[in-house]
Amino acid sequence: MPRYQFFTFPHNQKTDFTYLNMDTATFSEDKLALLAQNFELDGAPIDAASAQAAVEKYQNDLHRPLEDYGRSSVVYVLVEGVLTWWRKRMSKSSG
């Protein structure tokens, strides 16, 4: 199964990324070229049946930590608390 290494451009991992197939003869040379363009290595290599499957897996893994981080913020907790209180208040007043 092919192995893909992902590289990101700093500060915008969602859209500024690329990958290399590690099984190619030019992988090391291509990797150095990306690093010279200020791309950074991003995570462990991904084993996937195709490049498209590797990109999907990479993007799915990117969203999970961002969602967890968002849910751990004080603002998220406050908004959820206010919404829960409002829903309970509205259900009591209508019923």
mmCIF file with all atom_site columns, C-alpha atoms in Angstrom:
data_model
loop_
_atom_site.group_PDB
_atom_site.id
_atom_site.type_symbol
_atom_site.label_atom_id
_atom_site.label_alt_id
_atom_site.label_comp_id
_atom_site.label_asym_id
_atom_site.label_entity_id
_atom_site.label_seq_id
_atom_site.pdbx_PDB_ins_code
_atom_site.Cartn_x
_atom_site.Cartn_y
_atom_site.Cartn_z
_atom_site.occupancy
_atom_site.B_iso_or_equiv
_atom_site.pdbx_formal_charge
_atom_site.auth_seq_id
_atom_site.auth_comp_id
_atom_site.auth_asym_id
_atom_site.auth_atom_id
_atom_site.pdbx_PDB_model_num
ATOM 1  C CA . MET A 1 1  ? 0.000   0.000  0.000  1.00 0.00 ? 1  MET A CA 1
ATOM 2  C CA . PRO A 1 2  ? 1.410   3.416  -0.897 1.00 0.00 ? 2  PRO A CA 1
ATOM 3  C CA . ARG A 1 3  ? 2.567   5.741  1.841  1.00 0.00 ? 3  ARG A CA 1
ATOM 4  C CA . TYR A 1 4  ? 2.030   9.500  1.638  1.00 0.00 ? 4  TYR A CA 1
ATOM 5  C CA . GLN A 1 5  ? 3.786   12.263 3.556  1.00 0.00 ? 5  GLN A CA 1
ATOM 6  C CA . PHE A 1 6  ? 1.918   15.538 3.983  1.00 0.00 ? 6  PHE A CA 1
ATOM 7  C CA . PHE A 1 7  ? 3.398   19.003 4.116  1.00 0.00 ? 7  PHE A CA 1
ATOM 8  C CA . THR A 1 8  ? 1.646   22.219 5.102  1.00 0.00 ? 8  THR A CA 1
ATOM 9  C CA . PHE A 1 9  ? 2.343   25.864 4.629  1.00 0.00 ? 9  PHE A CA 1
ATOM 10 C CA . PRO A 1 10 ? 2.415   27.541 8.053  1.00 0.00 ? 10 PRO A CA 1
ATOM 11 C CA . HIS A 1 11 ? -0.745  29.140 9.419  1.00 0.00 ? 11 HIS A CA 1
ATOM 12 C CA . ASN A 1 12 ? -3.196  27.609 6.955  1.00 0.00 ? 12 ASN A CA 1
ATOM 13 C CA . GLN A 1 13 ? -3.240  23.831 7.176  1.00 0.00 ? 13 GLN A CA 1
ATOM 14 C CA . LYS A 1 14 ? -6.766  23.483 5.825  1.00 0.00 ? 14 LYS A CA 1
ATOM 15 C CA . THR A 1 15 ? -6.015  24.739 2.334  1.00 0.00 ? 15 THR A CA 1
ATOM 16 C CA . ASP A 1 16 ? -2.258  25.098 1.945  1.00 0.00 ? 16 ASP A CA 1
ATOM 17 C CA . PHE A 1 17 ? -1.033  21.548 1.976  1.00 0.00 ? 17 PHE A CA 1
ATOM 18 C CA . THR A 1 18 ? 0.491   19.073 -0.410 1.00 0.00 ? 18 THR A CA 1
ATOM 19 C CA . TYR A 1 19 ? 1.726   15.524 -0.240 1.00 0.00 ? 19 TYR A CA 1
ATOM 20 C CA . LEU A 1 20 ? 4.349   13.245 -1.698 1.00 0.00 ? 20 LEU A CA 1
ATOM 21 C CA . ASN A 1 21 ? 4.235   9.545  -2.386 1.00 0.00 ? 21 ASN A CA 1
ATOM 22 C CA . MET A 1 22 ? 7.100   8.187  -0.312 1.00 0.00 ? 22 MET A CA 1
ATOM 23 C CA . ASP A 1 23 ? 7.600   5.223  -2.641 1.00 0.00 ? 23 ASP A CA 1
ATOM 24 C CA . THR A 1 24 ? 8.885   7.328  -5.540 1.00 0.00 ? 24 THR A CA 1
ATOM 25 C CA . ALA A 1 25 ? 12.563  7.534  -6.471 1.00 0.00 ? 25 ALA A CA 1
ATOM 26 C CA . THR A 1 26 ? 12.505  11.335 -6.169 1.00 0.00 ? 26 THR A CA 1
ATOM 27 C CA . PHE A 1 27 ? 10.863  11.543 -2.736 1.00 0.00 ? 27 PHE A CA 1
ATOM 28 C CA . SER A 1 28 ? 13.946  12.862 -0.890 1.00 0.00 ? 28 SER A CA 1
ATOM 29 C CA . GLU A 1 29 ? 14.665  15.471 -3.554 1.00 0.00 ? 29 GLU A CA 1
ATOM 30 C CA . ASP A 1 30 ? 11.016  16.579 -3.701 1.00 0.00 ? 30 ASP A CA 1
ATOM 31 C CA . LYS A 1 31 ? 10.844  16.754 0.092  1.00 0.00 ? 31 LYS A CA 1
ATOM 32 C CA . LEU A 1 32 ? 13.874  19.056 0.219  1.00 0.00 ? 32 LEU A CA 1
ATOM 33 C CA . ALA A 1 33 ? 12.329  21.277 -2.462 1.00 0.00 ? 33 ALA A CA 1
ATOM 34 C CA . LEU A 1 34 ? 9.110   21.652 -0.439 1.00 0.00 ? 34 LEU A CA 1
ATOM 35 C CA . LEU A 1 35 ? 11.029  22.406 2.749  1.00 0.00 ? 35 LEU A CA 1
ATOM 36 C CA . ALA A 1 36 ? 13.025  25.058 0.855  1.00 0.00 ? 36 ALA A CA 1
ATOM 37 C CA . GLN A 1 37 ? 9.690   26.683 -0.055 1.00 0.00 ? 37 GLN A CA 1
ATOM 38 C CA . ASN A 1 38 ? 8.831   26.959 3.677  1.00 0.00 ? 38 ASN A CA 1
ATOM 39 C CA . PHE A 1 39 ? 6.465   23.999 3.760  1.00 0.00 ? 39 PHE A CA 1
ATOM 40 C CA . GLU A 1 40 ? 6.590   22.022 6.998  1.00 0.00 ? 40 GLU A CA 1
ATOM 41 C CA . LEU A 1 41 ? 6.271   18.297 7.586  1.00 0.00 ? 41 LEU A CA 1
ATOM 42 C CA . ASP A 1 42 ? 2.837   17.571 8.999  1.00 0.00 ? 42 ASP A CA 1
ATOM 43 C CA . GLY A 1 43 ? 2.413   14.417 11.013 1.00 0.00 ? 43 GLY A CA 1
ATOM 44 C CA . ALA A 1 44 ? 3.224   10.812 10.392 1.00 0.00 ? 44 ALA A CA 1
ATOM 45 C CA . PRO A 1 45 ? 2.982   9.286  6.925  1.00 0.00 ? 45 PRO A CA 1
ATOM 46 C CA . ILE A 1 46 ? -0.449  8.026  5.891  1.00 0.00 ? 46 ILE A CA 1
ATOM 47 C CA . ASP A 1 47 ? -0.924  4.610  4.345  1.00 0.00 ? 47 ASP A CA 1
ATOM 48 C CA . ALA A 1 48 ? -3.758  4.633  1.810  1.00 0.00 ? 48 ALA A CA 1
ATOM 49 C CA . ALA A 1 49 ? -4.819  2.796  -1.320 1.00 0.00 ? 49 ALA A CA 1
ATOM 50 C CA . SER A 1 50 ? -4.784  6.017  -3.360 1.00 0.00 ? 50 SER A CA 1
ATOM 51 C CA . ALA A 1 51 ? -3.755  9.651  -3.141 1.00 0.00 ? 51 ALA A CA 1
ATOM 52 C CA . GLN A 1 52 ? -7.418  10.668 -2.885 1.00 0.00 ? 52 GLN A CA 1
ATOM 53 C CA . ALA A 1 53 ? -7.956  8.314  0.064  1.00 0.00 ? 53 ALA A CA 1
ATOM 54 C CA . ALA A 1 54 ? -4.839  9.722  1.752  1.00 0.00 ? 54 ALA A CA 1
ATOM 55 C CA . VAL A 1 55 ? -6.089  13.308 1.325  1.00 0.00 ? 55 VAL A CA 1
ATOM 56 C CA . GLU A 1 56 ? -9.496  12.383 2.766  1.00 0.00 ? 56 GLU A CA 1
ATOM 57 C CA . LYS A 1 57 ? -7.868  10.705 5.753  1.00 0.00 ? 57 LYS A CA 1
ATOM 58 C CA . TYR A 1 58 ? -5.556  13.699 6.254  1.00 0.00 ? 58 TYR A CA 1
ATOM 59 C CA . GLN A 1 59 ? -8.440  16.173 6.144  1.00 0.00 ? 59 GLN A CA 1
ATOM 60 C CA . ASN A 1 60 ? -10.559 14.098 8.528  1.00 0.00 ? 60 ASN A CA 1
ATOM 61 C CA . ASP A 1 61 ? -7.704  13.982 11.017 1.00 0.00 ? 61 ASP A CA 1
ATOM 62 C CA . LEU A 1 62 ? -7.288  17.762 10.739 1.00 0.00 ? 62 LEU A CA 1
ATOM 63 C CA . HIS A 1 63 ? -10.862 18.597 11.713 1.00 0.00 ? 63 HIS A CA 1
ATOM 64 C CA . ARG A 1 64 ? -11.006 16.485 14.848 1.00 0.00 ? 64 ARG A CA 1
ATOM 65 C CA . PRO A 1 65 ? -8.458  18.452 16.938 1.00 0.00 ? 65 PRO A CA 1
ATOM 66 C CA . LEU A 1 66 ? -9.918  21.781 15.792 1.00 0.00 ? 66 LEU A CA 1
ATOM 67 C CA . GLU A 1 67 ? -13.409 20.734 16.888 1.00 0.00 ? 67 GLU A CA 1
ATOM 68 C CA . ASP A 1 68 ? -12.100 19.492 20.241 1.00 0.00 ? 68 ASP A CA 1
ATOM 69 C CA . TYR A 1 69 ? -10.225 22.752 20.761 1.00 0.00 ? 69 TYR A CA 1
ATOM 70 C CA . GLY A 1 70 ? -13.318 24.797 19.965 1.00 0.00 ? 70 GLY A CA 1
ATOM 71 C CA . ARG A 1 71 ? -15.409 22.860 22.444 1.00 0.00 ? 71 ARG A CA 1
ATOM 72 C CA . SER A 1 72 ? -12.860 23.382 25.172 1.00 0.00 ? 72 SER A CA 1
ATOM 73 C CA . SER A 1 73 ? -12.911 27.185 24.943 1.00 0.00 ? 73 SER A CA 1
ATOM 74 C CA . VAL A 1 74 ? -14.642 29.317 27.554 1.00 0.00 ? 74 VAL A CA 1
ATOM 75 C CA . VAL A 1 75 ? -16.773 31.059 24.930 1.00 0.00 ? 75 VAL A CA 1
ATOM 76 C CA . TYR A 1 76 ? -18.158 27.750 23.655 1.00 0.00 ? 76 TYR A CA 1
ATOM 77 C CA . VAL A 1 77 ? -19.040 26.644 27.193 1.00 0.00 ? 77 VAL A CA 1
ATOM 78 C CA . LEU A 1 78 ? -20.758 29.961 27.946 1.00 0.00 ? 78 LEU A CA 1
ATOM 79 C CA . VAL A 1 79 ? -22.774 29.935 24.718 1.00 0.00 ? 79 VAL A CA 1
ATOM 80 C CA . GLU A 1 80 ? -23.854 26.334 25.260 1.00 0.00 ? 80 GLU A CA 1
ATOM 81 C CA . GLY A 1 81 ? -24.842 27.147 28.837 1.00 0.00 ? 81 GLY A CA 1
ATOM 82 C CA . VAL A 1 82 ? -26.940 30.148 27.801 1.00 0.00 ? 82 VAL A CA 1
ATOM 83 C CA . LEU A 1 83 ? -28.624 28.168 25.014 1.00 0.00 ? 83 LEU A CA 1
ATOM 84 C CA . THR A 1 84 ? -29.441 25.297 27.361 1.00 0.00 ? 84 THR A CA 1
ATOM 85 C CA . TRP A 1 85 ? -30.857 27.703 29.954 1.00 0.00 ? 85 TRP A CA 1
ATOM 86 C CA . TRP A 1 86 ? -32.923 29.474 27.263 1.00 0.00 ? 86 TRP A CA 1
ATOM 87 C CA . ARG A 1 87 ? -34.336 26.195 25.911 1.00 0.00 ? 87 ARG A CA 1
ATOM 88 C CA . LYS A 1 88 ? -35.360 25.072 29.395 1.00 0.00 ? 88 LYS A CA 1
ATOM 89 C CA . ARG A 1 89 ? -36.932 28.427 30.145 1.00 0.00 ? 89 ARG A CA 1
ATOM 90 C CA . MET A 1 90 ? -38.877 28.423 26.864 1.00 0.00 ? 90 MET A CA 1
ATOM 91 C CA . SER A 1 91 ? -40.091 24.849 27.349 1.00 0.00 ? 91 SER A CA 1
ATOM 92 C CA . LYS A 1 92 ? -41.369 25.689 30.867 1.00 0.00 ? 92 LYS A CA 1
ATOM 93 C CA . SER A 1 93 ? -43.176 28.816 29.723 1.00 0.00 ? 93 SER A CA 1
ATOM 94 C CA . SER A 1 94 ? -44.898 27.096 26.779 1.00 0.00 ? 94 SER A CA 1
ATOM 95 C CA . GLY A 1 95 ? -45.890 23.962 28.629 1.00 0.00 ? 95 GLY A CA 1
#
